[in-house]
Structure formats: C-alpha cells, structure tokens
PDB file of C-alpha atoms in Angstrom:
ATOM      1  CA  ASP A1113     -45.677  18.024  37.815  1.00  0.00           C
ATOM      2  CA  VAL A1114     -44.654  15.568  35.171  1.00  0.00           C
ATOM      3  CA  THR A1115     -41.901  16.751  32.870  1.00  0.00           C
ATOM      4  CA  ALA A1116     -42.283  15.519  29.327  1.00  0.00           C
ATOM      5  CA  ASP A1117     -39.401  13.594  27.871  1.00  0.00           C
ATOM      6  CA  PRO A1118     -37.349  15.708  25.485  1.00  0.00           C
ATOM      7  CA  THR A1119     -37.726  14.999  21.818  1.00  0.00           C
ATOM      8  CA  PRO A1120     -35.311  12.196  21.004  1.00  0.00           C
ATOM      9  CA  THR A1121     -32.333  13.165  18.902  1.00  0.00           C
ATOM     10  CA  VAL A1122     -32.436  11.558  15.496  1.00  0.00           C
ATOM     11  CA  PRO A1123     -28.967  10.768  14.180  1.00  0.00           C
ATOM     12  CA  PRO A1124     -28.249  12.245  10.763  1.00  0.00           C
ATOM     13  CA  GLU A1125     -28.461   9.979   7.771  1.00  0.00           C
ATOM     14  CA  PRO A1126     -25.029   8.770   6.664  1.00  0.00           C
ATOM     15  CA  THR A1127     -23.700  10.686   3.698  1.00  0.00           C
ATOM     16  CA  PRO A1128     -22.648   8.429   0.824  1.00  0.00           C
ATOM     17  CA  VAL A1129     -19.235   9.073  -0.682  1.00  0.00           C
ATOM     18  CA  VAL A1130     -19.251  11.032  -3.937  1.00  0.00           C
ATOM     19  CA  PHE A1131     -16.421   9.961  -6.249  1.00  0.00           C
ATOM     20  CA  ASN A1132     -14.811  12.272  -8.766  1.00  0.00           C
ATOM     21  CA  THR A1133     -15.309  11.693 -12.459  1.00  0.00           C
ATOM     22  CA  VAL A1134     -12.725  12.193 -15.176  1.00  0.00           C
ATOM     23  CA  SER A1135     -12.802  12.802 -18.893  1.00  0.00           C
ATOM     24  CA  ASN A1136     -10.458  11.202 -21.411  1.00  0.00           C
ATOM     25  CA  ALA A1137      -9.863  14.601 -22.983  1.00  0.00           C
ATOM     26  CA  ASP A1138      -8.414  15.934 -19.733  1.00  0.00           C
ATOM     27  CA  PHE A1139      -5.686  13.267 -19.658  1.00  0.00           C
ATOM     28  CA  GLU A1140      -4.636  12.952 -23.299  1.00  0.00           C
ATOM     29  CA  GLN A1141      -1.707  15.272 -22.593  1.00  0.00           C
ATOM     30  CA  TYR A1142      -0.127  12.739 -20.220  1.00  0.00           C
ATOM     31  CA  ASN A1143       2.220  10.014 -21.400  1.00  0.00           C
ATOM     32  CA  ASN A1144       0.751   6.504 -21.306  1.00  0.00           C
ATOM     33  CA  ASP A1145       3.989   4.542 -21.727  1.00  0.00           C
ATOM     34  CA  PHE A1146       4.268   2.077 -18.865  1.00  0.00           C
ATOM     35  CA  ASP A1147       7.192   1.258 -16.601  1.00  0.00           C
ATOM     36  CA  TYR A1148       7.786  -0.889 -13.503  1.00  0.00           C
ATOM     37  CA  TRP A1149       8.693   0.283 -10.040  1.00  0.00           C
ATOM     38  CA  SER A1150      11.265  -2.194  -8.754  1.00  0.00           C
ATOM     39  CA  ILE A1151      12.948  -3.018  -5.465  1.00  0.00           C
ATOM     40  CA  LEU A1152      16.165  -2.480  -7.422  1.00  0.00           C
ATOM     41  CA  TYR A1153      15.453   1.245  -7.374  1.00  0.00           C
ATOM     42  CA  VAL A1154      15.160   1.992  -3.652  1.00  0.00           C
ATOM     43  CA  THR A1155      16.364  -0.471  -1.064  1.00  0.00           C
ATOM     44  CA  GLY A1156      18.700  -0.951   1.865  1.00  0.00           C
ATOM     45  CA  GLU A1157      18.919   0.141   5.471  1.00  0.00           C
ATOM     46  CA  ASP A1158      20.363   3.518   4.450  1.00  0.00           C
ATOM     47  CA  ASN A1159      17.718   3.985   1.733  1.00  0.00           C
ATOM     48  CA  GLN A1160      20.429   4.058  -0.905  1.00  0.00           C
ATOM     49  CA  THR A1161      19.381   4.166  -4.529  1.00  0.00           C
ATOM     50  CA  TYR A1162      20.713   2.643  -7.681  1.00  0.00           C
ATOM     51  CA  PRO A1163      21.820   5.044 -10.454  1.00  0.00           C
ATOM     52  CA  GLY A1164      18.984   6.517 -12.453  1.00  0.00           C
ATOM     53  CA  VAL A1165      16.168   5.892  -9.992  1.00  0.00           C
ATOM     54  CA  GLU A1166      15.296   9.535  -9.547  1.00  0.00           C
ATOM     55  CA  GLU A1167      15.262  10.259 -13.270  1.00  0.00           C
ATOM     56  CA  ARG A1168      13.243   7.151 -14.015  1.00  0.00           C
ATOM     57  CA  LEU A1169      10.449   8.061 -11.646  1.00  0.00           C
ATOM     58  CA  ALA A1170      10.655  11.775 -12.416  1.00  0.00           C
ATOM     59  CA  GLU A1171       9.948  11.176 -16.091  1.00  0.00           C
ATOM     60  CA  SER A1172       6.575   9.676 -15.232  1.00  0.00           C
ATOM     61  CA  ILE A1173       5.507  12.208 -12.631  1.00  0.00           C
ATOM     62  CA  LYS A1174       7.249  15.337 -13.874  1.00  0.00           C
ATOM     63  CA  ASP A1175       3.909  17.122 -14.356  1.00  0.00           C
ATOM     64  CA  CYS A1176       2.280  15.715 -11.239  1.00  0.00           C
ATOM     65  CA  ASN A1177       2.618  18.758  -9.008  1.00  0.00           C
ATOM     66  CA  THR A1178       6.293  18.582  -7.974  1.00  0.00           C
ATOM     67  CA  ILE A1179       8.950  15.936  -8.512  1.00  0.00           C
ATOM     68  CA  PRO A1180       9.791  14.043  -5.314  1.00  0.00           C
ATOM     69  CA  LYS A1181      13.309  12.900  -4.613  1.00  0.00           C
ATOM     70  CA  ALA A1182      13.399   9.138  -4.508  1.00  0.00           C
ATOM     71  CA  THR A1183      16.149   9.293  -1.922  1.00  0.00           C
ATOM     72  CA  VAL A1184      14.402  11.702   0.426  1.00  0.00           C
ATOM     73  CA  GLN A1185      10.910  13.121   0.636  1.00  0.00           C
ATOM     74  CA  VAL A1186       8.350  10.668  -0.602  1.00  0.00           C
ATOM     75  CA  LYS A1187       5.301  12.890  -0.589  1.00  0.00           C
ATOM     76  CA  ASN A1188       5.334  15.814  -2.946  1.00  0.00           C
ATOM     77  CA  ASP A1189       3.844  19.196  -2.046  1.00  0.00           C
ATOM     78  CA  ALA A1190       0.330  17.890  -2.633  1.00  0.00           C
ATOM     79  CA  GLY A1191       1.023  14.802  -0.529  1.00  0.00           C
ATOM     80  CA  ARG A1192       0.400  12.448  -3.410  1.00  0.00           C
ATOM     81  CA  TYR A1193       3.418  10.187  -3.825  1.00  0.00           C
ATOM     82  CA  ILE A1194       5.084   7.965  -1.280  1.00  0.00           C
ATOM     83  CA  ILE A1195       8.263   6.026  -1.905  1.00  0.00           C
ATOM     84  CA  SER A1196       9.722   6.211   1.577  1.00  0.00           C
ATOM     85  CA  ASN A1197       8.049   8.290   4.230  1.00  0.00           C
ATOM     86  CA  GLU A1198      10.229  11.075   5.606  1.00  0.00           C
ATOM     87  CA  GLN A1199       7.396  12.546   7.670  1.00  0.00           C
ATOM     88  CA  VAL A1200       8.434  10.586  10.741  1.00  0.00           C
ATOM     89  CA  GLU A1201       7.584  11.828  14.211  1.00  0.00           C
ATOM     90  CA  ALA A1202      10.393   9.926  15.915  1.00  0.00           C
ATOM     91  CA  GLU A1203      13.409   7.817  15.051  1.00  0.00           C
ATOM     92  CA  ASN A1204      12.998   4.393  13.460  1.00  0.00           C
ATOM     93  CA  GLU A1205       9.412   4.702  12.232  1.00  0.00           C
ATOM     94  CA  VAL A1206       8.487   2.031   9.661  1.00  0.00           C
ATOM     95  CA  TYR A1207       5.299   1.904   7.608  1.00  0.00           C
ATOM     96  CA  LEU A1208       4.506  -1.775   7.103  1.00  0.00           C
ATOM     97  CA  THR A1209       2.350  -2.600   4.065  1.00  0.00           C
ATOM     98  CA  PHE A1210       0.903  -5.762   2.522  1.00  0.00           C
ATOM     99  CA  SER A1211      -0.221  -6.197  -1.091  1.00  0.00           C
ATOM    100  CA  LEU A1212      -2.745  -8.990  -1.682  1.00  0.00           C
ATOM    101  CA  SER A1213      -4.237 -10.079  -5.007  1.00  0.00           C
ATOM    102  CA  TYR A1214      -5.544 -13.396  -3.702  1.00  0.00           C
ATOM    103  CA  GLU A1215      -5.920 -15.237  -0.402  1.00  0.00           C
ATOM    104  CA  ASP A1216      -3.089 -17.692   0.191  1.00  0.00           C
ATOM    105  CA  GLY A1217      -4.431 -18.923   3.523  1.00  0.00           C
ATOM    106  CA  PHE A1218      -2.064 -16.995   5.790  1.00  0.00           C
ATOM    107  CA  THR A1219      -3.624 -13.549   6.172  1.00  0.00           C
ATOM    108  CA  GLU A1220      -5.186 -14.557   9.480  1.00  0.00           C
ATOM    109  CA  THR A1221      -1.804 -15.750  10.743  1.00  0.00           C
ATOM    110  CA  VAL A1222      -0.158 -12.529   9.599  1.00  0.00           C
ATOM    111  CA  MET A1223      -2.752 -10.496  11.498  1.00  0.00           C
ATOM    112  CA  GLN A1224      -2.178 -12.597  14.616  1.00  0.00           C
ATOM    113  CA  ARG A1225       1.549 -11.828  14.387  1.00  0.00           C
ATOM    114  CA  LEU A1226       0.807  -8.125  14.004  1.00  0.00           C
ATOM    115  CA  ASP A1227      -1.682  -8.142  16.873  1.00  0.00           C
ATOM    116  CA  ALA A1228       0.785  -9.856  19.194  1.00  0.00           C
ATOM    117  CA  HIS A1229       3.025  -6.799  18.858  1.00  0.00           C
ATOM    118  CA  ASP A1230       0.201  -4.239  18.642  1.00  0.00           C
ATOM    119  CA  VAL A1231       1.277  -3.328  15.100  1.00  0.00           C
ATOM    120  CA  LYS A1232      -1.100  -1.723  12.609  1.00  0.00           C
ATOM    121  CA  ALA A1233      -0.306  -1.992   8.906  1.00  0.00           C
ATOM    122  CA  THR A1234      -1.720  -0.885   5.568  1.00  0.00           C
ATOM    123  CA  PHE A1235      -3.213  -3.628   3.364  1.00  0.00           C
ATOM    124  CA  PHE A1236      -3.495  -2.998  -0.381  1.00  0.00           C
ATOM    125  CA  LEU A1237      -6.222  -5.272  -1.730  1.00  0.00           C
ATOM    126  CA  SER A1238      -7.261  -5.921  -5.319  1.00  0.00           C
ATOM    127  CA  LYS A1239     -10.899  -5.901  -6.382  1.00  0.00           C
ATOM    128  CA  ASP A1240     -10.719  -9.667  -6.924  1.00  0.00           C
ATOM    129  CA  TYR A1241      -9.400 -10.144  -3.402  1.00  0.00           C
ATOM    130  CA  MET A1242     -12.193  -8.051  -1.900  1.00  0.00           C
ATOM    131  CA  THR A1243     -14.845  -9.824  -3.970  1.00  0.00           C
ATOM    132  CA  SER A1244     -13.587 -13.306  -3.089  1.00  0.00           C
ATOM    133  CA  ASN A1245     -12.753 -12.662   0.576  1.00  0.00           C
ATOM    134  CA  PRO A1246     -15.240 -10.190   2.069  1.00  0.00           C
ATOM    135  CA  GLU A1247     -15.048 -11.735   5.546  1.00  0.00           C
ATOM    136  CA  MET A1248     -11.259 -11.362   5.591  1.00  0.00           C
ATOM    137  CA  VAL A1249     -11.516  -7.763   4.393  1.00  0.00           C
ATOM    138  CA  LYS A1250     -13.894  -7.049   7.289  1.00  0.00           C
ATOM    139  CA  LYS A1251     -11.480  -8.701   9.731  1.00  0.00           C
ATOM    140  CA  ILE A1252      -8.612  -6.540   8.453  1.00  0.00           C
ATOM    141  CA  TYR A1253     -10.790  -3.438   8.765  1.00  0.00           C
ATOM    142  CA  ASP A1254     -12.146  -4.328  12.214  1.00  0.00           C
ATOM    143  CA  ALA A1255      -8.616  -5.022  13.484  1.00  0.00           C
ATOM    144  CA  GLY A1256      -7.732  -1.378  12.871  1.00  0.00           C
ATOM    145  CA  HIS A1257      -5.514  -1.847   9.835  1.00  0.00           C
ATOM    146  CA  LEU A1258      -5.734   0.600   6.942  1.00  0.00           C
ATOM    147  CA  ILE A1259      -6.979  -0.647   3.572  1.00  0.00           C
ATOM    148  CA  GLY A1260      -5.912   0.693   0.190  1.00  0.00           C
ATOM    149  CA  ILE A1261      -6.464  -0.400  -3.400  1.00  0.00           C
ATOM    150  CA  LYS A1262      -4.040  -2.617  -5.284  1.00  0.00           C
ATOM    151  CA  SER A1263      -4.043  -1.967  -9.016  1.00  0.00           C
ATOM    152  CA  PRO A1264      -5.537  -4.270 -11.643  1.00  0.00           C
ATOM    153  CA  ASN A1265      -3.106  -6.501 -13.506  1.00  0.00           C
ATOM    154  CA  ASP A1266      -0.704  -5.131 -16.083  1.00  0.00           C
ATOM    155  CA  GLY A1267      -2.715  -6.031 -19.179  1.00  0.00           C
ATOM    156  CA  GLU A1268      -5.838  -4.362 -17.835  1.00  0.00           C
ATOM    157  CA  LEU A1269      -3.976  -1.190 -16.941  1.00  0.00           C
ATOM    158  CA  GLU A1270      -2.576  -0.860 -20.444  1.00  0.00           C
ATOM    159  CA  SER A1271      -6.012  -1.305 -22.017  1.00  0.00           C
ATOM    160  CA  PHE A1272      -7.844   1.253 -19.863  1.00  0.00           C
ATOM    161  CA  THR A1273      -8.674   4.729 -21.045  1.00  0.00           C
ATOM    162  CA  ALA A1274      -8.564   7.387 -18.338  1.00  0.00           C
ATOM    163  CA  GLU A1275     -12.333   7.116 -17.911  1.00  0.00           C
ATOM    164  CA  GLN A1276     -12.266   3.306 -17.764  1.00  0.00           C
ATOM    165  CA  PHE A1277      -9.505   3.324 -15.167  1.00  0.00           C
ATOM    166  CA  ALA A1278     -11.458   5.789 -13.030  1.00  0.00           C
ATOM    167  CA  GLU A1279     -14.525   3.561 -13.359  1.00  0.00           C
ATOM    168  CA  GLU A1280     -12.460   0.560 -12.274  1.00  0.00           C
ATOM    169  CA  LEU A1281     -11.297   2.415  -9.176  1.00  0.00           C
ATOM    170  CA  VAL A1282     -14.889   3.325  -8.315  1.00  0.00           C
ATOM    171  CA  ALA A1283     -16.014  -0.273  -8.940  1.00  0.00           C
ATOM    172  CA  THR A1284     -13.365  -1.450  -6.469  1.00  0.00           C
ATOM    173  CA  GLU A1285     -14.542   1.146  -3.959  1.00  0.00           C
ATOM    174  CA  LYS A1286     -18.118  -0.085  -4.335  1.00  0.00           C
ATOM    175  CA  VAL A1287     -17.014  -3.615  -3.453  1.00  0.00           C
ATOM    176  CA  TYR A1288     -15.182  -2.184  -0.433  1.00  0.00           C
ATOM    177  CA  GLN A1289     -18.233  -0.180   0.626  1.00  0.00           C
ATOM    178  CA  GLY A1290     -20.398  -3.277   0.353  1.00  0.00           C
ATOM    179  CA  ILE A1291     -18.199  -4.814   3.040  1.00  0.00           C
ATOM    180  CA  VAL A1292     -17.483  -1.952   5.442  1.00  0.00           C
ATOM    181  CA  GLY A1293     -20.228   0.610   4.731  1.00  0.00           C
ATOM    182  CA  GLU A1294     -21.213   3.209   2.134  1.00  0.00           C
ATOM    183  CA  THR A1295     -19.675   6.095   4.055  1.00  0.00           C
ATOM    184  CA  GLU A1296     -16.192   4.603   3.722  1.00  0.00           C
ATOM    185  CA  ARG A1297     -13.634   4.841   0.923  1.00  0.00           C
ATOM    186  CA  THR A1298      -9.912   4.176   0.572  1.00  0.00           C
ATOM    187  CA  VAL A1299      -7.370   6.938  -0.022  1.00  0.00           C
ATOM    188  CA  PHE A1300      -4.212   5.011  -0.917  1.00  0.00           C
ATOM    189  CA  PHE A1301      -3.422   3.314  -4.235  1.00  0.00           C
ATOM    190  CA  ARG A1302      -0.510   1.032  -5.102  1.00  0.00           C
ATOM    191  CA  THR A1303       0.735  -0.110  -8.457  1.00  0.00           C
ATOM    192  CA  THR A1304       4.111  -1.437  -9.535  1.00  0.00           C
ATOM    193  CA  TYR A1305       3.237  -0.941 -13.221  1.00  0.00           C
ATOM    194  CA  TYR A1306       2.467   2.645 -14.038  1.00  0.00           C
ATOM    195  CA  SER A1307       2.315   5.405 -16.602  1.00  0.00           C
ATOM    196  CA  GLN A1308       2.143   9.130 -16.122  1.00  0.00           C
ATOM    197  CA  ARG A1309      -1.520   9.044 -17.208  1.00  0.00           C
ATOM    198  CA  ILE A1310      -2.467   6.311 -14.733  1.00  0.00           C
ATOM    199  CA  LEU A1311      -0.809   8.187 -11.882  1.00  0.00           C
ATOM    200  CA  LYS A1312      -2.539  11.428 -12.830  1.00  0.00           C
ATOM    201  CA  VAL A1313      -5.947   9.744 -12.942  1.00  0.00           C
ATOM    202  CA  ALA A1314      -5.366   8.150  -9.536  1.00  0.00           C
ATOM    203  CA  GLU A1315      -4.406  11.569  -8.193  1.00  0.00           C
ATOM    204  CA  ALA A1316      -7.535  13.154  -9.704  1.00  0.00           C
ATOM    205  CA  MET A1317      -9.637  10.466  -8.025  1.00  0.00           C
ATOM    206  CA  GLY A1318      -8.275  11.491  -4.636  1.00  0.00           C
ATOM    207  CA  TYR A1319      -5.644   8.829  -4.010  1.00  0.00           C
ATOM    208  CA  THR A1320      -2.155   9.023  -2.603  1.00  0.00           C
ATOM    209  CA  VAL A1321       0.032   6.756  -4.740  1.00  0.00           C
ATOM    210  CA  VAL A1322       2.228   4.491  -2.618  1.00  0.00           C
ATOM    211  CA  PHE A1323       5.333   2.808  -3.975  1.00  0.00           C
ATOM    212  CA  ASN A1324       7.679   0.876  -1.663  1.00  0.00           C
ATOM    213  CA  THR A1325      11.238   0.801  -0.391  1.00  0.00           C
ATOM    214  CA  TYR A1326      11.460  -2.971  -0.275  1.00  0.00           C
ATOM    215  CA  SER A1327       9.333  -5.793  -1.634  1.00  0.00           C
ATOM    216  CA  THR A1328       9.277  -9.217  -0.019  1.00  0.00           C
ATOM    217  CA  LEU A1329      11.145 -12.104  -1.540  1.00  0.00           C
ATOM    218  CA  SER A1330       9.588 -14.764  -3.700  1.00  0.00           C
ATOM    219  CA  GLN A1331       8.776 -18.117  -2.144  1.00  0.00           C
ATOM    220  CA  SER A1332      10.456 -19.944  -5.018  1.00  0.00           C
ATOM    221  CA  TRP A1333      13.455 -20.812  -2.830  1.00  0.00           C
ATOM    222  CA  TYR A1334      11.410 -21.524   0.325  1.00  0.00           C
ATOM    223  CA  ASN A1335      11.702 -25.136   1.496  1.00  0.00           C
ATOM    224  CA  ASP A1336       9.878 -24.644   4.811  1.00  0.00           C
ATOM    225  CA  THR A1337      13.045 -24.899   6.875  1.00  0.00           C
ATOM    226  CA  GLN A1338      14.176 -22.783   9.801  1.00  0.00           C
ATOM    227  CA  ASP A1339      17.198 -21.690   7.787  1.00  0.00           C
ATOM    228  CA  ASP A1340      14.862 -20.275   5.147  1.00  0.00           C
ATOM    229  CA  VAL A1341      12.817 -18.464   7.789  1.00  0.00           C
ATOM    230  CA  ASN A1342      16.017 -17.003   9.250  1.00  0.00           C
ATOM    231  CA  LYS A1343      17.103 -15.900   5.777  1.00  0.00           C
ATOM    232  CA  ALA A1344      13.796 -14.102   5.196  1.00  0.00           C
ATOM    233  CA  ARG A1345      14.010 -12.440   8.610  1.00  0.00           C
ATOM    234  CA  ASP A1346      17.548 -11.280   7.879  1.00  0.00           C
ATOM    235  CA  ARG A1347      16.530  -9.725   4.555  1.00  0.00           C
ATOM    236  CA  LEU A1348      13.673  -7.879   6.224  1.00  0.00           C
ATOM    237  CA  PHE A1349      15.835  -6.757   9.106  1.00  0.00           C
ATOM    238  CA  GLU A1350      18.535  -5.461   6.767  1.00  0.00           C
ATOM    239  CA  ARG A1351      16.192  -3.587   4.432  1.00  0.00           C
ATOM    240  CA  ALA A1352      13.073  -2.684   6.392  1.00  0.00           C
ATOM    241  CA  VAL A1353      13.989  -1.119   9.720  1.00  0.00           C
ATOM    242  CA  TYR A1354      15.289   2.361   8.855  1.00  0.00           C
ATOM    243  CA  ASP A1355      13.464   5.676   9.289  1.00  0.00           C
ATOM    244  CA  GLY A1356      10.571   6.066   6.883  1.00  0.00           C
ATOM    245  CA  ALA A1357      10.869   2.619   5.273  1.00  0.00           C
ATOM    246  CA  VAL A1358       7.759   1.383   3.452  1.00  0.00           C
ATOM    247  CA  PRO A1359       8.294  -2.378   3.044  1.00  0.00           C
ATOM    248  CA  GLU A1360       5.811  -4.276   0.887  1.00  0.00           C
ATOM    249  CA  LEU A1361       5.016  -7.813   2.050  1.00  0.00           C
ATOM    250  CA  THR A1362       2.564 -10.522   1.064  1.00  0.00           C
ATOM    251  CA  ALA A1363       0.524 -12.855   3.245  1.00  0.00           C
ATOM    252  CA  THR A1364       2.344 -16.068   2.362  1.00  0.00           C
ATOM    253  CA  LYS A1365       3.653 -18.821   4.607  1.00  0.00           C
ATOM    254  CA  LEU A1366       7.187 -17.479   4.212  1.00  0.00           C
ATOM    255  CA  VAL A1367       6.181 -14.026   5.459  1.00  0.00           C
ATOM    256  CA  ALA A1368       3.973 -15.432   8.227  1.00  0.00           C
ATOM    257  CA  ASP A1369       6.843 -17.609   9.455  1.00  0.00           C
ATOM    258  CA  ALA A1370       9.424 -14.791   9.348  1.00  0.00           C
ATOM    259  CA  LEU A1371       7.186 -11.964  10.536  1.00  0.00           C
ATOM    260  CA  GLU A1372       7.272 -12.836  14.238  1.00  0.00           C
ATOM    261  CA  MET A1373      11.078 -12.787  14.303  1.00  0.00           C
ATOM    262  CA  TYR A1374      11.275  -9.606  12.248  1.00  0.00           C
ATOM    263  CA  LEU A1375       8.773  -7.704  14.404  1.00  0.00           C
ATOM    264  CA  ASN A1376      10.268  -8.897  17.669  1.00  0.00           C
ATOM    265  CA  ASP A1377      13.847  -8.078  16.702  1.00  0.00           C
ATOM    266  CA  ALA A1378      12.994  -4.731  15.065  1.00  0.00           C
ATOM    267  CA  ILE A1379      10.972  -3.557  18.056  1.00  0.00           C
ATOM    268  CA  ASN A1380      13.259  -4.839  20.796  1.00  0.00           C
ATOM    269  CA  ASP A1381      16.721  -4.520  19.221  1.00  0.00           C
ATOM    270  CA  VAL A1382      16.505  -1.210  17.364  1.00  0.00           C
ATOM    271  CA  ASN A1383      13.342   0.360  18.840  1.00  0.00           C
ATOM    272  CA  VAL A1384      11.352   0.438  15.600  1.00  0.00           C
ATOM    273  CA  THR A1385       7.846   1.876  15.806  1.00  0.00           C
ATOM    274  CA  PHE A1386       5.509   0.418  13.196  1.00  0.00           C
ATOM    275  CA  LYS A1387       2.775   2.742  11.943  1.00  0.00           C
ATOM    276  CA  ARG A1388      -0.028   2.824   9.402  1.00  0.00           C
ATOM    277  CA  LEU A1389       0.260   5.247   6.525  1.00  0.00           C
ATOM    278  CA  ALA A1390      -1.615   8.477   7.165  1.00  0.00           C
TER     279      ALA A1390
END
C-alpha cells in the first residue's frame, strides 16, 4: 500500500503590528513645559544624585502611574520609566546603551568591540539614522542588539501636538519595519528633552521611557592620543560599572577607542555583566 503524504502545514500569515492612536483631547491635561534630563542629575559609581533631581523628574511624571525614585527603582509600577535599572539578577549588572542620530563611521567598530566580549547592548536610533543607514540598522538587529527609538530634535518635540508626536513615533516604526520586517516594533524610547505630555504620549503608545545614569563625554577635547583614550576609559570605569547603571554612549571614534579597555577592565576586574534592557 502507498500511504499518501500528509497535507503540508501552511505557516500562518505574519500579523502586522497595530499601533495605538491618541487624541489631543486626552492629553491636554498634561503639562507641556519642557526640561532636560542631564548627566548632572544621576551619575557616579554609587549612583549618587545631585540635590533636586528627584523633585525635578517627579514634577514631569507625577501623574504617570507612580513616581519613581531617581536614586533607586527606575521602573515604576507599570514598568514605564528607567533611570537606573534596579531589577538586576546578580551583582554588577550594567545595561549598556547607545544613542545615534547620525552615522559617524564607527558603529561597525563599536559592534566589533562588543562582539569580542559577547556583549549585547541597546541602540536608540533616530528616524533620520534609520532612513539614512538601513544596512547598519539591519546589522545591529542581526547581531542580537536591541533597538529603540531616539526622539526627534528639540524644536520638533516642542512643535508637536500629542497626535503629531504619536504619528511621528509610528512613522519611525514604519521605517524600522521596512528594514527588519512588519511584525517587529520597538518598545523603548529615549529623549533627553521632555515634557509631561510627551512622556504620557510615549507611554500610551506602548513605550518604556529610558533615561540614563551617565552620558558619554564630548569629543571636543579629543586629540586622538592614548592619554585621551585612557581618560575616556577612566570616566566610563568610574561612572558606568555599578549595579543597574544605564550608561549612554555614542558611536564616535573616542568611544570606539575607549570601549575595548572599558569592557575588558569592567568584565575582568570587577566582574561586570553587560545586558540588554528587557
């Protein structure tokens, strides 16, 4: 007897992502005065804060579920806000992040440094970056790094209504989907310039808002010398190795040059485990 082949299994059609929509009327109650999140607020190996940091952030997010403590828990009860991540599974867990608005020519080098130490990071990319560098976005994605959205520039943020800002987030997601697939979306959002309204809209659109505990130094003093590389490594090592730290770096030559030393020393000298946000 000849047994007929079973009917082949047809894989289900991928389900496109459905994004939330918002109405201006639903967000008029929230303050739209803007402020900056600064490395002057939360920094240092002991996660110490400067006076007023908690109050400054709390004023903007006082109606966003609960108010997180800038010095301790970074996610509130709804898991929406991250300043430093206290949800560590072991000692010395660091959540390495990169914020990129444009390609400076060193992202590939940065990823090579990360790969050499089997480190996965979270990359916050602007819409312009994704549009101009789709191949690099795909490389970041394929390498197993997490991708989030970096906010539009300050002037754009101030001009957006709640609906326009939500549309901008979706437009950025559409660019991202065009690169990695229509079933994908990002879930993390970073901005250093924020208002209560902007944060509430991002929350309504399903994002976790990620601030930082340390932001990388400017290259203005960088003269491409070993002393400068050592200086950058020392700053990173002093301020970005403690439990729950969320350092924010860029993909510049300075960071690429210092990253190998920082990763090697953090992993081997103080047993840091680098993790993606989750």
